PDB file of C-alpha atoms and ligand atoms in Angstrom:
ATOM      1  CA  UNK A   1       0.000   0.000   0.000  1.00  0.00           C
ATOM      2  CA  UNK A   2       1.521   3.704  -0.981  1.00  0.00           C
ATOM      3  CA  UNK A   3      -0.291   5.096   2.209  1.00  0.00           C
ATOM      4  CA  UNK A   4       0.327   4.845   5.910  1.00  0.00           C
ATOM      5  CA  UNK A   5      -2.575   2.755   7.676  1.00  0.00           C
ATOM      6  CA  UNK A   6      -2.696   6.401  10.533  1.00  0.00           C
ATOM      7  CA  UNK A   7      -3.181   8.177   6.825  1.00  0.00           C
ATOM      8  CA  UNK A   8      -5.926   5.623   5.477  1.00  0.00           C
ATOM      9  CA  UNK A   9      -7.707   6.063   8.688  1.00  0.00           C
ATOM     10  CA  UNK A  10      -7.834   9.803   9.179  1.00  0.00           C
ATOM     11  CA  UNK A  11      -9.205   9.757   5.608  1.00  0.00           C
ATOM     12  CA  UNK A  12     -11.525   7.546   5.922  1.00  0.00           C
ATOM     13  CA  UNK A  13     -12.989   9.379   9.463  1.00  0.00           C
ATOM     14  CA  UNK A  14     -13.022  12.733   6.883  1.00  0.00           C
ATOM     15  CA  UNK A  15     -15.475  10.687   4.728  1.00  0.00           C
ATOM     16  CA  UNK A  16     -17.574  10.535   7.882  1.00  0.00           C
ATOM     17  CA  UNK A  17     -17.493  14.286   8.014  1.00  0.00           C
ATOM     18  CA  UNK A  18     -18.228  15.237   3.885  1.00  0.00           C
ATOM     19  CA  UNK A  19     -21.483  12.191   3.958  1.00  0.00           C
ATOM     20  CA  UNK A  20     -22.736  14.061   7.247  1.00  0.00           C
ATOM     21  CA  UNK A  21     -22.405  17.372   5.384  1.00  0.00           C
ATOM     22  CA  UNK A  22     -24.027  16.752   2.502  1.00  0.00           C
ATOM     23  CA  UNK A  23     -26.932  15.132   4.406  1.00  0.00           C
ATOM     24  CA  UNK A  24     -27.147  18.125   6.025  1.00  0.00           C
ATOM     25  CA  UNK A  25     -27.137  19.932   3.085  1.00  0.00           C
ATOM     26  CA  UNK A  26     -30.128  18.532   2.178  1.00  0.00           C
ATOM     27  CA  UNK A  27     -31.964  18.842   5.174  1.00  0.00           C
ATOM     28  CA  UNK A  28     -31.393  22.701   5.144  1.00  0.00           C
ATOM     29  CA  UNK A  29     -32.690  22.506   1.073  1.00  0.00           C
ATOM     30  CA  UNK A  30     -35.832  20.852   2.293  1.00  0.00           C
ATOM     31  CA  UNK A  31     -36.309  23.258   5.045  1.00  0.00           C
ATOM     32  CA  UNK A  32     -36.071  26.022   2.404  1.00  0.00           C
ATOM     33  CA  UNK A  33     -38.123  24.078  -0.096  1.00  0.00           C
ATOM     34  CA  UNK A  34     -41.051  23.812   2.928  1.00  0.00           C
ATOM     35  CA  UNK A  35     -40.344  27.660   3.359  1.00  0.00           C
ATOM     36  CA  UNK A  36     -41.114  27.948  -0.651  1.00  0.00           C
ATOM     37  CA  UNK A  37     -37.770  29.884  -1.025  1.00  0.00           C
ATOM     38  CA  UNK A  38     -36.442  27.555  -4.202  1.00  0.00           C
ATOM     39  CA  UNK A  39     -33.614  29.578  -4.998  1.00  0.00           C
ATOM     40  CA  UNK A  40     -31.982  28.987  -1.529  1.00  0.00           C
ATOM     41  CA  UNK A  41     -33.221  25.612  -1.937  1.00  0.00           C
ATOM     42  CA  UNK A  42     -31.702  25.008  -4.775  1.00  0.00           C
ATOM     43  CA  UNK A  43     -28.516  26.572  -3.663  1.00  0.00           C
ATOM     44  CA  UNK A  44     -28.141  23.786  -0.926  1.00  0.00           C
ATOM     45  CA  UNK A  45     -29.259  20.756  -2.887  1.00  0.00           C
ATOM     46  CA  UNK A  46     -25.939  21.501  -4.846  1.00  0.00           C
ATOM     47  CA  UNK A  47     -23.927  22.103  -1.885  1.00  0.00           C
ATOM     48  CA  UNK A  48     -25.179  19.219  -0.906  1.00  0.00           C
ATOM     49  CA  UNK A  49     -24.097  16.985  -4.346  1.00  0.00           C
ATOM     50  CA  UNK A  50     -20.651  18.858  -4.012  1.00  0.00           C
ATOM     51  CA  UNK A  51     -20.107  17.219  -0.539  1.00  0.00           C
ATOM     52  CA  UNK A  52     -21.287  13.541  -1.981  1.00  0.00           C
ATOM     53  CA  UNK A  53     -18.784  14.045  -4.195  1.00  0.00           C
ATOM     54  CA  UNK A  54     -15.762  15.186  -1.582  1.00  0.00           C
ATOM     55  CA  UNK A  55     -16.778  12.128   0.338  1.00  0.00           C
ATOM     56  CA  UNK A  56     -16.823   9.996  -2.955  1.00  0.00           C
ATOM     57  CA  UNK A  57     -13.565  11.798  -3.674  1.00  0.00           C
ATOM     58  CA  UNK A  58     -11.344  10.365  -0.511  1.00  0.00           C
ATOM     59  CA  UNK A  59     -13.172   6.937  -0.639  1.00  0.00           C
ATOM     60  CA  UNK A  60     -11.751   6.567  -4.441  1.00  0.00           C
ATOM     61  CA  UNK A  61      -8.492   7.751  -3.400  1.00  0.00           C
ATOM     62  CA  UNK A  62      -8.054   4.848  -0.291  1.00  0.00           C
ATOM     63  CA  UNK A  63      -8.996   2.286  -2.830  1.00  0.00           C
ATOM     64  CA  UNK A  64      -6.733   3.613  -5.783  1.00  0.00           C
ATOM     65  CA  UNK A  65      -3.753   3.952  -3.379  1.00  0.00           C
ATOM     66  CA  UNK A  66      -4.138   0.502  -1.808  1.00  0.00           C
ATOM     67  CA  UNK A  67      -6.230   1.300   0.866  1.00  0.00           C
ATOM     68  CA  UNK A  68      -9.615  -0.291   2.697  1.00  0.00           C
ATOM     69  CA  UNK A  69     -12.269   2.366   1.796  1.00  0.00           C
ATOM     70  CA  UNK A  70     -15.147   2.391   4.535  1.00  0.00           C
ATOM     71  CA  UNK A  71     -18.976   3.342   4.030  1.00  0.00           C
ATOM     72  CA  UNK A  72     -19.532   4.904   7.173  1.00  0.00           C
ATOM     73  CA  UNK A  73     -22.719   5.831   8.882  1.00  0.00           C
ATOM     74  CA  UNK A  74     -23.351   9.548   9.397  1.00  0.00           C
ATOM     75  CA  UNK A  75     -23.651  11.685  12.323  1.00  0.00           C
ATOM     76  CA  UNK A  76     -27.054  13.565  13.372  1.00  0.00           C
ATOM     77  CA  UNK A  77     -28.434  15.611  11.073  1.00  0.00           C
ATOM     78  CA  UNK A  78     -30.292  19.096  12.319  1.00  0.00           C
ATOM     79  CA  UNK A  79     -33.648  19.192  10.979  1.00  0.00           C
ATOM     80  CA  UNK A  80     -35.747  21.723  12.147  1.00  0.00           C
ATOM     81  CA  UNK A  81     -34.557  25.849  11.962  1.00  0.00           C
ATOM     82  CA  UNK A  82     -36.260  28.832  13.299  1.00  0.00           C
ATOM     83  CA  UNK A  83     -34.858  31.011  11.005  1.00  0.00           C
ATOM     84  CA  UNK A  84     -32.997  31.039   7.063  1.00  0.00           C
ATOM     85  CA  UNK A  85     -29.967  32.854   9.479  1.00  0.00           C
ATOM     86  CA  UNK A  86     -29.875  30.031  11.867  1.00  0.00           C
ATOM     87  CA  UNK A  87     -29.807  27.324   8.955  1.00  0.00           C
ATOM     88  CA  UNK A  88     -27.094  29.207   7.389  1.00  0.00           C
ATOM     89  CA  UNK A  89     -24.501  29.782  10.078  1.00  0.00           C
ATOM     90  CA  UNK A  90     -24.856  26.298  11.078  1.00  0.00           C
ATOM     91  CA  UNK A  91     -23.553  25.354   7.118  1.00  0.00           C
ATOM     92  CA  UNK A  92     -20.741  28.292   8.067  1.00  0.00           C
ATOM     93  CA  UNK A  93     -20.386  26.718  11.229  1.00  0.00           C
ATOM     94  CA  UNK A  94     -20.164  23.133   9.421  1.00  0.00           C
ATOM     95  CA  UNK A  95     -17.513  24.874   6.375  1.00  0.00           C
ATOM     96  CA  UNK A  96     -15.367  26.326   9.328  1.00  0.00           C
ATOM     97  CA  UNK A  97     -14.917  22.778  11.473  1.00  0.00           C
ATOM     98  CA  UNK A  98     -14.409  20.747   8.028  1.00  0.00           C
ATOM     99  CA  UNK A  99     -11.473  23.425   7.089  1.00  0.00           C
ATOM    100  CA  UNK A 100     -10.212  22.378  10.159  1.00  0.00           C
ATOM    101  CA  UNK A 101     -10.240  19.019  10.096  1.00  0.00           C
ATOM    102  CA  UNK A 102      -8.551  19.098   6.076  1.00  0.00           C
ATOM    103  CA  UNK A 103      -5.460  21.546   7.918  1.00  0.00           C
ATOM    104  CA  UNK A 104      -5.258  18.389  10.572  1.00  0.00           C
ATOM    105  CA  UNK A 105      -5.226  15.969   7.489  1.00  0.00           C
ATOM    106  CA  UNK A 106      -2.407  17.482   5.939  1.00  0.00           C
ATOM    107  CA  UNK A 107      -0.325  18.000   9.201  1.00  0.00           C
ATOM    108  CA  UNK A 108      -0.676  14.371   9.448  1.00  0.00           C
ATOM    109  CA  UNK A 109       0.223  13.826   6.107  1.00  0.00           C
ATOM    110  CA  UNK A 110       3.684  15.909   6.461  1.00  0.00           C
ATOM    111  CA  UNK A 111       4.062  14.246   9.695  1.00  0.00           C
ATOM    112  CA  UNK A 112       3.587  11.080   8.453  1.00  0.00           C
ATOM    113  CA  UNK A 113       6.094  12.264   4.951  1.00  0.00           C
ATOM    114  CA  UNK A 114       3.090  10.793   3.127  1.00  0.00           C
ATOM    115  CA  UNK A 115       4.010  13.444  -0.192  1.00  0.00           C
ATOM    116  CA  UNK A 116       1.295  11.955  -2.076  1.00  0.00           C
ATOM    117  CA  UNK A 117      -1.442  12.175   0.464  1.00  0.00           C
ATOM    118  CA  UNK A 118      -0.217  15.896   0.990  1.00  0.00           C
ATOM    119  CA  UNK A 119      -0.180  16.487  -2.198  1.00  0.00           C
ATOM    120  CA  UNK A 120      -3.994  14.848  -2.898  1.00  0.00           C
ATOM    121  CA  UNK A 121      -5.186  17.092   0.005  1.00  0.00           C
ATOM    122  CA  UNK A 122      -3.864  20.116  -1.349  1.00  0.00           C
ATOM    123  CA  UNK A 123      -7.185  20.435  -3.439  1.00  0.00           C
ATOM    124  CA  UNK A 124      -9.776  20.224  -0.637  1.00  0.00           C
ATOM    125  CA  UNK A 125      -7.449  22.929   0.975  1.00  0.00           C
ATOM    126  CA  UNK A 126      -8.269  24.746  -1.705  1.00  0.00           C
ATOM    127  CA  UNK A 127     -11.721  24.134  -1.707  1.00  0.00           C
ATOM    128  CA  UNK A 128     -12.225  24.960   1.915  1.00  0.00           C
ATOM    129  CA  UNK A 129     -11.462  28.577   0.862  1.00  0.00           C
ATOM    130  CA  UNK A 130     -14.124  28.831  -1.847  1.00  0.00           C
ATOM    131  CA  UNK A 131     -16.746  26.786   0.742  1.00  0.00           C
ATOM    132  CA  UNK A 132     -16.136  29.531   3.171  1.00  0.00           C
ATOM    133  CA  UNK A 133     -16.137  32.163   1.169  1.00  0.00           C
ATOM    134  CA  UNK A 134     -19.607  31.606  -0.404  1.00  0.00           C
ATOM    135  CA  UNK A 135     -21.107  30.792   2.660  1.00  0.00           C
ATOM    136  CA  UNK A 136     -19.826  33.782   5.086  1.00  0.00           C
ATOM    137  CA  UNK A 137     -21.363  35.821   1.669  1.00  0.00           C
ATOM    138  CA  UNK A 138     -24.306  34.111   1.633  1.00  0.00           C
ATOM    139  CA  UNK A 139     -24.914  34.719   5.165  1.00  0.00           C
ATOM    140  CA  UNK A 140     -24.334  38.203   4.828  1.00  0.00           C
ATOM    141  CA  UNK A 141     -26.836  38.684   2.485  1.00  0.00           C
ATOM    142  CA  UNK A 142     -29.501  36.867   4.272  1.00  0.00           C
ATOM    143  CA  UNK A 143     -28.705  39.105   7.599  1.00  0.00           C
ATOM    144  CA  UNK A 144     -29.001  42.163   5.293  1.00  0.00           C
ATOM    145  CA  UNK A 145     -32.279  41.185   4.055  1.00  0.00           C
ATOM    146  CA  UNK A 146     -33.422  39.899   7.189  1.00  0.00           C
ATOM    147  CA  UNK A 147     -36.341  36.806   7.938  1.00  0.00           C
ATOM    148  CA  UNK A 148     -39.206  39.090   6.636  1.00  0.00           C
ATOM    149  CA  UNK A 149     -37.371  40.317   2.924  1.00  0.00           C
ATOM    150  CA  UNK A 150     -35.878  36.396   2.177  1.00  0.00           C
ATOM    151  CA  UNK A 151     -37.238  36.647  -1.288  1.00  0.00           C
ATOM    152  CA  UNK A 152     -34.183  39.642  -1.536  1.00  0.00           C
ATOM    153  CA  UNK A 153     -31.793  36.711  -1.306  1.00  0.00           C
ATOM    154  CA  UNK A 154     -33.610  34.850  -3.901  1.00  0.00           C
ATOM    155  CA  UNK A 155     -33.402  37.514  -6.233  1.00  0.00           C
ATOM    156  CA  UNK A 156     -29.403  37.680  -5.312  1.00  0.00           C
ATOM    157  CA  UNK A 157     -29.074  33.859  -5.869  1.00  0.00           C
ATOM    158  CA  UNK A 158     -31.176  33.940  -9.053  1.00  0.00           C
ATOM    159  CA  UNK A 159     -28.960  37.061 -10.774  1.00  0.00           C
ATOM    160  CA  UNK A 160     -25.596  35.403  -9.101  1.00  0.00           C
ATOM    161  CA  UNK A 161     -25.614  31.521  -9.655  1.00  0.00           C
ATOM    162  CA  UNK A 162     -23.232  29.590  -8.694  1.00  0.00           C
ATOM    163  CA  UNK A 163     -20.162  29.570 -11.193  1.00  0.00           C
ATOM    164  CA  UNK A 164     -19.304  25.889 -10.665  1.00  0.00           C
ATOM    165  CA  UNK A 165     -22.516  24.412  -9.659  1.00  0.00           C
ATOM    166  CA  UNK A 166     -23.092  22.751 -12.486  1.00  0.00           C
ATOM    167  CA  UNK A 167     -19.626  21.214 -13.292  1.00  0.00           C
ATOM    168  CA  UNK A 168     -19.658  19.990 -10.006  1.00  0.00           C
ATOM    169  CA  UNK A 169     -22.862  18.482 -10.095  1.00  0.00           C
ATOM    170  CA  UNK A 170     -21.732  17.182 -12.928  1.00  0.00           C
ATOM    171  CA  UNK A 171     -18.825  15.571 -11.868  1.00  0.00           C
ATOM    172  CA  UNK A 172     -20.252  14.564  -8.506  1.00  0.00           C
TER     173      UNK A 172
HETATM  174 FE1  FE2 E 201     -16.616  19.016   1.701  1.00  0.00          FE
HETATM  175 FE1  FE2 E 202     -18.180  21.995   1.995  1.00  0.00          FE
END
């Protein structure tokens, strides 16, 4: 196997972490769906194919590099939000800890002088930043508009999809 066994299992805990995600991604669609606000809706049912496809990502990298992929089961998902702010800091929230836990991957990975694992992460590293980024805007926007003017944020996601969405989707 190219990988360390410490390596294959960090991994395969991070595939814990991007399944969780996207099911949570798609409880936060449906909540917007059941609020009839489809553009927000919409925004998270790809968020939530992007994160399949992270998680899809690592598994398909164990196997290719030697490694025992693992299904895992998922954490708790949060179903039920007060507010479109509340459901959207908890997917900053969510961006923020995952970040986290890639930076921990690839200190394990230089620890561990695993060049090709470092190397492999160095694209969700890069991916954390554009996570982030669209969701601190995105929450931005929805505390500017505020509960009672969401369909403001609808118009914003309807004039400014998401560049990649669809490749992603795509590819997920
Ligand atoms: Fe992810
Ligand atoms: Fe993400």
């Amino acid at each position: 196997m190219l990988l360390k066994q410490s390596v294959v299992d960090a991994i395969n805990r991070q595939v814990i972490e991007e399944f969780t995600a996207s099911l949570q991604y798609i409880a936060i669609a449906l909540y917007f769906d059941s609020e009839t606000l489809p553009e927000l809706s919409k925004f998270f049912q790809a968020q939530a194919m992007e994160e399949h496809g992270h998680a899809m990502k690592l598994l398909h990298y164990i196997n290719d590099a030697g490694g025992v992929a693992v299904v895992p089961a998922t954490r708790e998902v949060k179903n039920h939000f007060e507010t479109a702010a509340e459901a959207v800091q908890l997917a900053l929230d969510q961006e923020l800890k995952v970040t986290e836990q890639i930076n921990t991957l690839v200190d394990l990975a230089i620890k561990e002088n695993d060049h090709l694992s470092r190397q492999f992460l160095q694209w969700f590293v890069a991916e954390q930043l554009e996570e982030v980024s669209s969701m601190t805007d995105l929450l931005n926007v929805v505390k500017r508009a505020g509960e009672a003017n969401l369909l403001l944020v609808e118009d914003y996601l309807a004039r400014n999809p998401r560049p990649d969405a669809e490749g992603e989707a795509a590819g997920a």
